[in-house]
Amino acid sequence: SQNSIVDKDDTQFMTSCPPAVTETTPRRRTKIQVFWTAPPSGSGCVILKASIVQKRVIFFQDKGSLTVRLCEKGNDDSLSSLLPPCCACGTAKYRLTFYGNWSEKVHPKDYPRRANHWSALIGASHSRNYVLWEYGGYASEGVRQVAEFGSPIKMEGEIRQKGDDVLTVIKTKAQWPAWQPLNLRAAPSAEFSVDRARHLMSFLTMLGPSPDWNVGLSGEDLCTKDCGWIQRLVADLIPWDAGTDSGVTYESPNKPTIPQDKIRPLTSFDHPQSPFYDPQGGPISPLARVVVERIARKGEQCNVVPDTIDDIVADIGQEEKEEDDTPETCIYSAWSPWSACSSATCDKGRRMRQRMLKAQLDLSVPCPHTQDFQPCMAPGCSMEEPSTCMMSEWISWSACSVSCGMGMRSRERYVKQYPEDGSLCQLHTEETEKCVVNDECLPSSCVVTEWGEWDPCSVTCGLGMRRRERMVKMPPSDGSMCKAEIAEVDKCMMPECHADACVQTPWSEWSKCSATCGRGTRTRQRMRKTNQAECREETEQKECRLPECSIDCMVSEWSEWSECNKSCGKGHTIRTRMVKLEPQFGGRACPETIQRKKCKLRKCPGKRKETRGCRMQPWSSWTTCTKPCGGGIQERLMVARKRAKGSCKDQREIHACNVHPC
């Protein structure tokens, strides 16, 4: 195309590059205008590029809105129309290794010390018909969830929906914290394959915390113009903005961008509060480096350039396939974790894992391999390298750093023995991972434990249900009921049910004791085939003993109140009850067994002279107690003898006796 100047006061041709235009005077510009003449029809597309130069340093060019591609009407404006098709043959296998360089030392401004991390890396090898992300494009929902939350689940779903346009999904685990020396933590890596149709590679990973910032590669072509496969690719990564959140600092509050912006690289002049801001307009130091190395090729190759020694060596390694000769009629559980090594030193030992036979569909076919053994050494030793460091076992995980929501937990180990050659240990001594204690952090939310293991499936064949539980560790602070789910139910699929045969299953787990204290029973069941090939459920029972049940004290009903113990004046009356059963094994103690209350009769007359009154005999002896135990009564009598006119009355006294329990 041909250009012509619109405003000669502002714009001029560059003397060193006549097709290009630049400013005429060194003052701040926001635009440069130029007319251009389109090339003849059929010439393809035209690309217009702009560069921004400040103090002789080019710090932004070719990306985002500074590059525009214009095509004639009816011509394909896609990337595939501008690039030649891949002519390589066979397939190639690559290893992607991600080296994070985002640290407080390299990027000190406002560096988040507590929760800095890289999210799980997610990507794919794909065809030109699929674009995971690109500068100037809009982020999909999957890209948004990676960029804002570090969650790759939606992104992986989008990738898998592309069918034949995707060859391999690329994934690595998240890294907490974002940076550690390589002698403490190995760089995460993933392997993937490419072929002639799906020879592009894209990925992204979020730096967190951040509004929606990521690093990654988009549509990186691993096919060469010589019909071969790239041997090695190294790229330094700068951050880019997904266009879905308008925050300007690492820990800015959520501020959705409405309407959504296009994906663009971050620059050093975006915002004064940005951690990457530089008043001098210098380039942003790379946050990471990715190394993609070819590790194998398969199938007939058609590269024009002859193979080098590196090419030949890379193709020698072959993957070993794990063979499994398990009969189809044997249904096993998953393998248990490997046991500890039998050797506590760097001498060779053995470790073992086990699995359980869940069902034997054909009793005539044996079901072997319920145990598996593997050579091993003590932790920290290497089977190949005699000169290495010896590590301790991992210490158990720490408690979660938060009482609700998402936090972090860590575990550590230490170096027991350094290598004899004096080199550093290449094994990391600390691991950190996310932990979720409770989904919400509200006064009405409660703190719950992590989920327990799933219970066995409810059926032995076909579709069944399984259940798992968790407990409430701390109720809501506002006194309300805990709304968190403490039980979860899920579907489980067992082997297909057969109407003509019965599956003989192993015994189920023992049930809980039927009693809460004292003696009870526990049961377990299994299905068994009888001689007539009929299904019959067998039940086995055994006794279980728990701590003895507590026995409370038992007492009888109260007796009637006794007569007043005085015949005149103030006295008292009593009632009693018996202890029928003493308390045992921590039961409730016995209540009182005797009660008394006051009683008042007529006023006693004054002492009379014997000539006018009565002569009183001495008190008689006390009578025998009415009960041998549990509370009885006894009495004594004073007899009055009449001497003259008038009347006399005997006096009587009553009191409780034998109040001790029977």
Short mmCIF file of C-alpha atoms in Angstrom, two decimals, residues 19-493:
data_model
loop_
_atom_site.label_atom_id
_atom_site.label_comp_id
_atom_site.label_asym_id
_atom_site.label_seq_id
_atom_site.Cartn_x
_atom_site.Cartn_y
_atom_site.Cartn_z
CA PRO A 19 7.07 3.80 4.43
CA ALA A 20 6.72 4.67 8.13
CA VAL A 21 5.44 7.96 9.53
CA THR A 22 6.31 9.74 12.77
CA GLU A 23 5.77 13.04 14.56
CA THR A 24 7.34 16.27 13.29
CA THR A 25 8.09 17.92 16.64
CA PRO A 26 9.12 16.27 19.96
CA ARG A 27 6.02 17.11 21.95
CA ARG A 28 3.35 14.90 23.47
CA ARG A 29 1.07 13.32 20.85
CA THR A 30 -2.13 11.39 21.16
CA LYS A 31 -2.57 10.66 17.42
CA ILE A 32 -0.86 10.59 14.03
CA GLN A 33 -2.96 10.77 10.84
CA VAL A 34 -2.10 9.22 7.49
CA PHE A 35 -3.89 8.28 4.27
CA TRP A 36 -3.03 4.92 2.70
CA THR A 37 -3.89 3.38 -0.62
CA ALA A 38 -5.09 -0.21 -0.65
CA PRO A 39 -3.08 -2.73 -2.72
CA PRO A 40 -4.61 -4.42 -5.77
CA SER A 41 -7.46 -6.89 -5.21
CA GLY A 42 -6.28 -10.35 -4.27
CA SER A 43 -3.16 -9.11 -2.48
CA GLY A 44 -4.41 -10.34 0.86
CA CYS A 45 -4.58 -8.32 4.09
CA VAL A 46 -2.82 -5.17 5.30
CA ILE A 47 -1.37 -4.88 8.81
CA LEU A 48 -0.93 -1.42 10.35
CA LYS A 49 1.44 -1.25 13.33
CA ALA A 50 2.29 1.54 15.76
CA SER A 51 5.08 1.90 18.34
CA ILE A 52 5.33 4.24 21.32
CA VAL A 53 8.81 5.51 22.11
CA GLN A 54 9.75 7.32 25.30
CA LYS A 55 13.31 8.41 26.08
CA ARG A 56 14.65 6.17 23.30
CA VAL A 57 13.14 3.07 24.94
CA ILE A 58 10.43 1.18 23.08
CA PHE A 59 8.21 -0.12 25.80
CA PHE A 60 5.00 -0.94 23.93
CA GLN A 61 4.51 -2.12 20.38
CA ASP A 62 2.77 -4.71 18.20
CA LYS A 63 0.24 -5.65 20.92
CA GLY A 64 -3.42 -4.91 21.52
CA SER A 65 -4.92 -1.91 19.76
CA LEU A 66 -1.54 -0.79 18.34
CA THR A 67 -1.84 -3.47 15.67
CA VAL A 68 -4.74 -3.50 13.19
CA ARG A 69 -5.25 -6.03 10.40
CA LEU A 70 -7.45 -4.96 7.48
CA CYS A 71 -8.61 -7.36 4.78
CA GLU A 72 -10.62 -6.82 1.62
CA LYS A 73 -14.29 -7.69 1.81
CA GLY A 74 -15.00 -11.40 1.46
CA ASN A 75 -11.48 -12.40 2.44
CA ASP A 76 -10.97 -14.54 5.58
CA ASP A 77 -9.81 -12.30 8.39
CA SER A 78 -8.71 -15.13 10.64
CA LEU A 79 -5.19 -15.90 11.75
CA SER A 80 -5.20 -19.13 9.75
CA SER A 81 -5.52 -17.20 6.49
CA LEU A 82 -2.24 -15.35 7.18
CA LEU A 83 -0.15 -18.37 8.13
CA PRO A 84 0.94 -21.25 5.93
CA PRO A 85 -0.43 -24.68 6.90
CA CYS A 86 1.75 -27.01 8.97
CA CYS A 87 3.61 -29.53 6.79
CA ALA A 88 5.25 -31.62 9.54
CA CYS A 89 4.55 -35.35 9.75
CA GLY A 90 3.89 -37.73 12.62
CA THR A 91 3.48 -36.43 16.15
CA ALA A 92 5.81 -34.78 18.66
CA LYS A 93 5.74 -34.88 22.43
CA TYR A 94 6.81 -31.88 24.50
CA ARG A 95 7.44 -31.06 28.13
CA LEU A 96 6.37 -27.58 29.32
CA THR A 97 8.17 -26.31 32.43
CA PHE A 98 7.03 -23.13 34.19
CA TYR A 99 9.62 -21.10 36.12
CA GLY A 100 7.97 -18.38 38.20
CA ASN A 101 10.04 -15.25 38.82
CA TRP A 102 7.39 -13.14 40.55
CA SER A 103 8.98 -12.40 43.92
CA GLU A 104 9.44 -9.56 46.39
CA LYS A 105 13.06 -9.21 45.33
CA VAL A 106 12.31 -8.72 41.62
CA HIS A 107 8.92 -6.94 41.99
CA PRO A 108 9.09 -5.23 45.41
CA LYS A 109 6.31 -2.64 45.02
CA ASP A 110 3.26 -3.65 47.12
CA TYR A 111 4.26 -7.32 46.85
CA PRO A 112 1.59 -9.42 48.69
CA ARG A 113 3.62 -11.34 51.25
CA ARG A 114 0.89 -13.53 52.73
CA ALA A 115 -1.12 -15.13 49.95
CA ASN A 116 1.07 -14.82 46.86
CA HIS A 117 0.71 -17.79 44.52
CA TRP A 118 0.39 -19.00 40.95
CA SER A 119 -2.92 -20.66 40.14
CA ALA A 120 -3.12 -24.03 38.45
CA LEU A 121 -1.80 -23.74 34.90
CA ILE A 122 -4.34 -24.69 32.21
CA GLY A 123 -3.95 -24.89 28.45
CA ALA A 124 -4.03 -27.15 25.41
CA SER A 125 -2.42 -28.15 22.13
CA HIS A 126 -4.98 -27.25 19.49
CA SER A 127 -5.76 -26.35 15.91
CA ARG A 128 -6.08 -22.90 14.37
CA ASN A 129 -9.87 -23.18 14.61
CA TYR A 130 -9.73 -22.71 18.40
CA VAL A 131 -8.40 -19.71 20.33
CA LEU A 132 -8.08 -20.04 24.12
CA TRP A 133 -7.21 -16.36 24.51
CA GLU A 134 -5.52 -13.65 22.48
CA TYR A 135 -4.56 -10.00 22.74
CA GLY A 136 -7.39 -7.84 21.45
CA GLY A 137 -9.95 -10.58 22.02
CA TYR A 138 -12.49 -10.96 24.80
CA ALA A 139 -12.04 -13.39 27.69
CA SER A 140 -14.39 -16.37 27.75
CA GLU A 141 -16.10 -17.36 31.00
CA GLY A 142 -13.40 -20.00 31.53
CA VAL A 143 -10.62 -17.43 31.09
CA ARG A 144 -12.47 -15.05 33.46
CA GLN A 145 -12.66 -17.68 36.20
CA VAL A 146 -8.95 -18.41 35.87
CA ALA A 147 -8.07 -14.70 35.81
CA GLU A 148 -10.24 -13.67 38.76
CA PHE A 149 -10.46 -16.79 40.96
CA GLY A 150 -7.59 -19.02 39.81
CA SER A 151 -10.10 -21.81 39.07
CA PRO A 152 -9.30 -23.90 35.95
CA ILE A 153 -12.46 -26.06 36.06
CA LYS A 154 -14.59 -24.00 33.65
CA MET A 155 -11.63 -23.45 31.33
CA GLU A 156 -10.92 -27.18 31.15
CA GLY A 157 -14.58 -27.80 30.35
CA GLU A 158 -14.46 -25.29 27.49
CA ILE A 159 -11.31 -26.93 26.12
CA ARG A 160 -12.76 -30.44 26.20
CA GLN A 161 -15.90 -29.25 24.40
CA LYS A 162 -13.78 -28.40 21.35
CA GLY A 163 -13.49 -32.07 20.43
CA ASP A 164 -11.10 -32.77 17.55
CA ASP A 165 -9.71 -29.22 17.62
CA VAL A 166 -7.84 -30.16 20.82
CA LEU A 167 -5.21 -32.91 21.09
CA THR A 168 -3.96 -32.57 24.70
CA VAL A 169 -5.15 -30.67 27.78
CA ILE A 170 -2.17 -29.13 29.61
CA LYS A 171 -2.40 -28.86 33.41
CA THR A 172 -0.07 -28.26 36.36
CA LYS A 173 -0.82 -27.76 40.04
CA ALA A 174 -0.98 -24.38 41.77
CA GLN A 175 2.14 -23.04 43.50
CA TRP A 176 1.97 -21.66 47.06
CA PRO A 177 3.93 -19.45 47.63
CA ALA A 178 4.60 -18.01 44.20
CA TRP A 179 8.38 -18.29 44.42
CA GLN A 180 10.78 -20.67 46.13
CA PRO A 181 14.37 -21.62 45.27
CA LEU A 182 14.60 -24.57 42.88
CA ASN A 183 16.57 -26.54 45.48
CA LEU A 184 13.48 -26.44 47.69
CA ARG A 185 10.71 -26.87 45.12
CA ALA A 186 10.88 -28.28 41.63
CA ALA A 187 9.38 -26.19 38.83
CA PRO A 188 5.95 -27.53 37.75
CA SER A 189 5.81 -29.22 34.36
CA ALA A 190 3.35 -30.98 32.07
CA GLU A 191 3.67 -33.08 28.94
CA PHE A 192 1.58 -32.71 25.78
CA SER A 193 1.56 -33.81 22.15
CA VAL A 194 1.06 -32.04 18.80
CA ASP A 195 0.36 -33.19 15.27
CA ARG A 196 -0.07 -31.59 11.84
CA ALA A 197 -3.67 -30.46 12.51
CA ARG A 198 -3.17 -29.42 16.17
CA HIS A 199 0.28 -27.85 16.26
CA LEU A 200 -0.51 -24.71 18.31
CA MET A 201 -0.02 -24.48 22.07
CA SER A 202 -1.72 -22.02 24.45
CA PHE A 203 -1.88 -21.74 28.24
CA LEU A 204 -2.48 -19.26 31.04
CA THR A 205 -2.03 -19.05 34.81
CA MET A 206 -3.16 -16.37 37.26
CA LEU A 207 -0.86 -14.51 39.61
CA GLY A 208 -2.70 -14.15 42.87
CA PRO A 209 -3.89 -12.13 44.55
CA SER A 210 -4.71 -9.84 41.63
CA PRO A 211 -7.81 -8.35 39.96
CA ASP A 212 -7.60 -10.40 36.71
CA TRP A 213 -3.91 -10.61 35.84
CA ASN A 214 -2.27 -13.59 34.16
CA VAL A 215 0.73 -14.75 32.17
CA GLY A 216 0.74 -17.25 29.35
CA LEU A 217 1.25 -18.00 25.66
CA SER A 218 -1.38 -17.79 22.94
CA GLY A 219 -1.31 -19.88 19.76
CA GLU A 220 2.43 -20.69 19.91
CA ASP A 221 3.25 -22.64 16.73
CA LEU A 222 5.54 -25.65 17.29
CA CYS A 223 5.61 -26.58 13.59
CA THR A 224 8.61 -25.24 11.61
CA LYS A 225 8.63 -23.97 8.04
CA ASP A 226 10.99 -26.88 7.26
CA CYS A 227 8.19 -29.38 8.01
CA GLY A 228 9.69 -30.35 11.35
CA TRP A 229 9.00 -29.84 15.03
CA ILE A 230 10.68 -27.15 17.15
CA GLN A 231 13.33 -28.67 19.41
CA ARG A 232 13.21 -26.05 22.22
CA LEU A 233 11.25 -22.88 22.94
CA VAL A 234 12.04 -20.39 25.72
CA ALA A 235 9.76 -17.39 26.39
CA ASP A 236 9.79 -14.71 29.08
CA LEU A 237 6.27 -13.83 30.22
CA ILE A 238 4.89 -10.42 31.15
CA PRO A 239 1.45 -10.00 32.81
CA TRP A 240 -1.73 -9.29 30.90
CA ASP A 241 -5.17 -8.03 31.89
CA ALA A 242 -8.23 -10.19 31.10
CA GLY A 243 -10.50 -7.13 30.85
CA THR A 244 -13.05 -8.41 33.38
CA ASP A 245 -12.04 -6.50 36.55
CA SER A 246 -10.97 -2.86 36.86
CA GLY A 247 -8.73 -3.19 39.94
CA VAL A 248 -5.30 -1.54 39.74
CA THR A 249 -3.45 -3.16 42.67
CA TYR A 250 -2.81 -6.74 43.74
CA GLU A 251 -5.46 -6.67 46.46
CA SER A 252 -8.00 -4.25 44.97
CA PRO A 253 -11.61 -5.08 45.91
CA ASN A 254 -13.70 -6.73 43.20
CA LYS A 255 -14.77 -4.17 40.59
CA PRO A 256 -16.29 -5.88 37.53
CA THR A 257 -15.52 -4.16 34.21
CA ILE A 258 -18.85 -3.40 32.52
CA PRO A 259 -18.88 -3.61 29.57
CA GLN A 260 -16.03 -6.11 29.35
CA ASP A 261 -12.72 -4.84 27.95
CA LYS A 262 -10.42 -6.59 25.53
CA ILE A 263 -7.44 -8.62 26.72
CA ARG A 264 -4.31 -6.45 26.76
CA PRO A 265 -0.77 -6.51 28.15
CA LEU A 266 -0.11 -4.58 31.34
CA THR A 267 2.33 -1.70 30.92
CA SER A 268 4.45 0.42 33.23
CA PHE A 269 2.26 3.50 32.70
CA ASP A 270 -1.23 2.03 33.31
CA HIS A 271 -1.91 3.63 36.72
CA PRO A 272 0.29 5.32 39.38
CA GLN A 273 -0.98 2.82 41.99
CA SER A 274 -0.17 -0.18 39.81
CA PRO A 275 2.66 -2.36 41.20
CA PHE A 276 4.24 -2.25 37.72
CA TYR A 277 4.09 1.54 37.35
CA ASP A 278 7.32 3.25 36.30
CA PRO A 279 7.35 7.04 35.72
CA GLN A 280 10.28 6.51 33.36
CA GLY A 281 8.20 4.16 31.21
CA GLY A 282 10.64 1.27 31.42
CA PRO A 283 9.71 -2.31 30.49
CA ILE A 284 8.12 -4.63 33.07
CA SER A 285 10.50 -7.29 34.34
CA PRO A 286 9.26 -10.74 33.28
CA LEU A 287 7.18 -12.50 35.92
CA ALA A 288 7.95 -15.97 34.63
CA ARG A 289 9.77 -18.00 32.01
CA VAL A 290 8.39 -20.99 30.19
CA VAL A 291 10.60 -23.65 28.61
CA VAL A 292 9.06 -26.04 26.06
CA GLU A 293 11.32 -28.96 25.11
CA ARG A 294 10.65 -31.73 22.62
CA ILE A 295 11.11 -35.09 24.34
CA ALA A 296 9.95 -37.55 21.66
CA ARG A 297 8.65 -37.95 18.11
CA LYS A 298 6.43 -40.72 16.83
CA GLY A 299 5.53 -41.86 13.35
CA GLU A 300 7.30 -41.13 10.08
CA GLN A 301 8.87 -37.66 9.97
CA CYS A 302 9.23 -35.49 6.86
CA ASN A 303 11.43 -32.63 8.04
CA VAL A 304 13.53 -31.08 5.26
CA VAL A 305 16.50 -30.27 7.51
CA PRO A 306 18.39 -33.46 8.61
CA ASP A 307 18.10 -34.49 12.26
CA THR A 308 20.78 -33.30 14.66
CA ILE A 309 22.27 -35.41 17.44
CA ASP A 310 19.87 -33.74 19.90
CA ASP A 311 16.92 -34.82 17.73
CA ILE A 312 18.07 -38.43 17.68
CA VAL A 313 18.77 -38.58 21.43
CA ALA A 314 15.36 -37.06 22.23
CA ASP A 315 13.58 -39.80 20.27
CA ILE A 316 15.37 -42.71 21.96
CA GLY A 317 13.31 -42.61 25.19
CA GLN A 318 10.18 -44.68 24.96
CA GLU A 319 7.32 -44.64 27.43
CA GLU A 320 6.70 -47.84 29.30
CA LYS A 321 3.09 -48.91 29.39
CA GLU A 322 1.85 -50.45 32.56
CA GLU A 323 0.32 -53.82 31.83
CA ASP A 324 -2.59 -55.08 33.86
CA ASP A 325 -3.57 -58.75 33.48
CA THR A 326 -6.48 -58.50 35.93
CA PRO A 327 -9.41 -60.72 34.77
CA GLU A 328 -12.52 -58.80 33.77
CA THR A 329 -14.59 -60.90 36.18
CA CYS A 330 -12.69 -59.52 39.21
CA ILE A 331 -13.83 -56.21 40.70
CA TYR A 332 -11.25 -54.57 42.98
CA SER A 333 -11.17 -51.49 45.18
CA ALA A 334 -8.63 -48.76 44.48
CA TRP A 335 -5.03 -49.42 45.56
CA SER A 336 -4.16 -48.31 49.08
CA PRO A 337 -1.31 -45.80 49.55
CA TRP A 338 2.20 -47.30 49.50
CA SER A 339 3.44 -48.48 52.89
CA ALA A 340 6.60 -47.11 54.46
CA CYS A 341 9.80 -48.53 53.02
CA SER A 342 11.22 -51.55 54.86
CA SER A 343 14.64 -49.86 54.74
CA ALA A 344 15.33 -46.88 57.00
CA THR A 345 18.62 -46.13 55.21
CA CYS A 346 19.70 -45.72 51.60
CA ASP A 347 19.98 -49.51 51.28
CA LYS A 348 17.34 -51.00 49.02
CA GLY A 349 14.15 -52.23 50.65
CA ARG A 350 10.54 -52.98 49.68
CA ARG A 351 7.24 -51.18 50.06
CA MET A 352 3.77 -52.63 49.62
CA ARG A 353 0.27 -51.56 48.65
CA GLN A 354 -2.98 -53.53 48.81
CA ARG A 355 -6.43 -53.58 47.29
CA MET A 356 -9.59 -55.41 48.27
CA LEU A 357 -11.52 -57.88 46.13
CA LYS A 358 -15.02 -56.37 46.02
CA ALA A 359 -16.73 -58.88 43.75
CA GLN A 360 -15.88 -62.13 41.93
CA LEU A 361 -18.29 -62.47 39.02
CA ASP A 362 -17.02 -65.92 38.02
CA LEU A 363 -15.94 -68.22 40.87
CA SER A 364 -14.09 -70.47 38.42
CA VAL A 365 -11.67 -67.65 37.50
CA PRO A 366 -9.20 -66.79 40.29
CA CYS A 367 -8.69 -63.16 41.28
CA PRO A 368 -4.97 -62.57 41.97
CA HIS A 369 -2.89 -59.46 42.63
CA THR A 370 -4.38 -58.07 45.83
CA GLN A 371 -0.84 -57.04 46.88
CA ASP A 372 1.84 -55.16 44.98
CA PHE A 373 5.50 -54.69 45.90
CA GLN A 374 8.06 -52.14 44.73
CA PRO A 375 11.75 -51.57 45.49
CA CYS A 376 12.44 -48.48 47.58
CA MET A 377 14.85 -46.66 49.87
CA ALA A 378 14.43 -44.41 52.89
CA PRO A 379 12.89 -40.94 52.25
CA GLY A 380 15.37 -38.64 50.51
CA CYS A 381 17.39 -41.48 48.94
CA SER A 382 17.54 -42.03 45.20
CA MET A 383 17.47 -45.38 43.40
CA GLU A 384 19.85 -43.99 40.77
CA GLU A 385 22.11 -41.54 42.56
CA PRO A 386 24.14 -42.83 45.53
CA SER A 387 25.26 -39.30 46.44
CA THR A 388 22.08 -37.57 47.60
CA CYS A 389 20.48 -36.08 50.67
CA MET A 390 18.36 -38.03 53.14
CA MET A 391 15.10 -36.37 54.20
CA SER A 392 12.89 -36.96 57.21
CA GLU A 393 9.26 -38.00 56.92
CA TRP A 394 6.72 -35.21 56.36
CA ILE A 395 5.37 -33.70 59.56
CA SER A 396 1.55 -33.65 59.64
CA TRP A 397 -0.34 -30.74 58.05
CA SER A 398 -0.75 -27.62 60.14
CA ALA A 399 -4.18 -26.25 61.02
CA CYS A 400 -5.86 -24.09 58.38
CA SER A 401 -4.81 -20.43 58.60
CA VAL A 402 -8.44 -19.24 58.77
CA SER A 403 -11.48 -20.27 60.75
CA CYS A 404 -13.77 -19.83 57.77
CA GLY A 405 -13.36 -19.48 54.02
CA MET A 406 -10.24 -20.37 52.04
CA GLY A 407 -6.89 -20.37 53.80
CA MET A 408 -3.54 -22.10 53.71
CA ARG A 409 -1.98 -25.02 55.51
CA SER A 410 1.57 -26.30 55.35
CA ARG A 411 3.77 -29.18 56.36
CA GLU A 412 7.53 -29.50 56.68
CA ARG A 413 10.38 -31.97 56.73
CA TYR A 414 14.08 -31.53 57.36
CA VAL A 415 17.38 -32.71 55.91
CA LYS A 416 18.67 -35.72 57.87
CA GLN A 417 21.86 -36.18 55.86
CA TYR A 418 23.48 -33.97 53.21
CA PRO A 419 25.13 -35.44 50.07
CA GLU A 420 28.69 -36.64 50.48
CA ASP A 421 29.87 -34.45 47.59
CA GLY A 422 28.81 -31.30 49.48
CA SER A 423 26.11 -30.30 46.98
CA LEU A 424 22.79 -28.76 47.99
CA CYS A 425 19.68 -30.85 48.49
CA GLN A 426 17.34 -30.57 45.51
CA LEU A 427 14.31 -31.72 47.52
CA HIS A 428 11.95 -29.14 49.01
CA THR A 429 11.45 -29.00 52.77
CA GLU A 430 8.03 -27.33 52.87
CA GLU A 431 4.71 -27.87 51.13
CA THR A 432 1.79 -25.49 51.17
CA GLU A 433 -1.74 -26.00 49.88
CA LYS A 434 -5.16 -24.40 50.01
CA CYS A 435 -7.68 -25.44 52.63
CA VAL A 436 -11.38 -24.58 52.90
CA VAL A 437 -12.76 -24.63 56.44
CA ASN A 438 -16.13 -23.06 55.70
CA ASP A 439 -17.56 -21.62 52.50
CA GLU A 440 -18.86 -18.40 54.07
CA CYS A 441 -17.56 -15.98 56.68
CA LEU A 442 -20.72 -14.57 58.23
CA PRO A 443 -21.95 -14.32 61.86
CA SER A 444 -24.62 -16.85 60.91
CA SER A 445 -22.09 -19.33 59.48
CA CYS A 446 -20.52 -22.14 61.44
CA VAL A 447 -17.09 -23.75 61.32
CA VAL A 448 -17.13 -27.32 60.05
CA THR A 449 -14.47 -29.99 59.62
CA GLU A 450 -13.29 -31.29 56.26
CA TRP A 451 -15.35 -34.05 54.63
CA GLY A 452 -14.74 -37.61 55.82
CA GLU A 453 -14.21 -40.58 53.55
CA TRP A 454 -17.09 -41.86 51.41
CA ASP A 455 -19.07 -44.78 52.83
CA PRO A 456 -19.21 -47.97 50.71
CA CYS A 457 -21.71 -47.94 47.86
CA SER A 458 -25.24 -48.92 48.91
CA VAL A 459 -25.41 -51.65 46.26
CA THR A 460 -23.09 -54.38 45.03
CA CYS A 461 -24.11 -54.01 41.40
CA GLY A 462 -25.68 -51.32 39.24
CA LEU A 463 -26.37 -47.74 40.34
CA GLY A 464 -26.35 -46.99 44.05
CA MET A 465 -25.70 -44.20 46.51
CA ARG A 466 -22.84 -43.37 48.82
CA ARG A 467 -22.60 -40.91 51.72
CA ARG A 468 -19.99 -38.93 53.58
CA GLU A 469 -20.20 -36.65 56.61
CA ARG A 470 -18.44 -33.85 58.42
CA MET A 471 -18.87 -32.35 61.89
CA VAL A 472 -19.61 -28.90 63.27
CA LYS A 473 -16.51 -27.60 65.04
CA MET A 474 -17.93 -24.23 66.08
CA PRO A 475 -21.60 -23.07 65.95
CA PRO A 476 -22.53 -19.64 64.50
CA SER A 477 -21.45 -16.70 66.62
CA ASP A 478 -24.93 -15.13 66.44
CA GLY A 479 -26.53 -18.14 68.13
CA SER A 480 -28.46 -19.29 65.06
CA MET A 481 -28.64 -22.84 63.75
CA CYS A 482 -25.75 -24.09 61.62
CA LYS A 483 -26.87 -24.06 57.98
CA ALA A 484 -23.84 -25.86 56.55
CA GLU A 485 -24.47 -29.29 55.08
CA ILE A 486 -22.99 -31.97 57.34
CA ALA A 487 -23.92 -34.90 55.09
CA GLU A 488 -23.45 -35.34 51.36
CA VAL A 489 -24.92 -38.03 49.13
CA ASP A 490 -23.60 -38.99 45.70
CA LYS A 491 -24.27 -41.63 43.07
CA CYS A 492 -21.93 -44.62 42.71
CA MET A 493 -21.72 -47.13 39.89
#
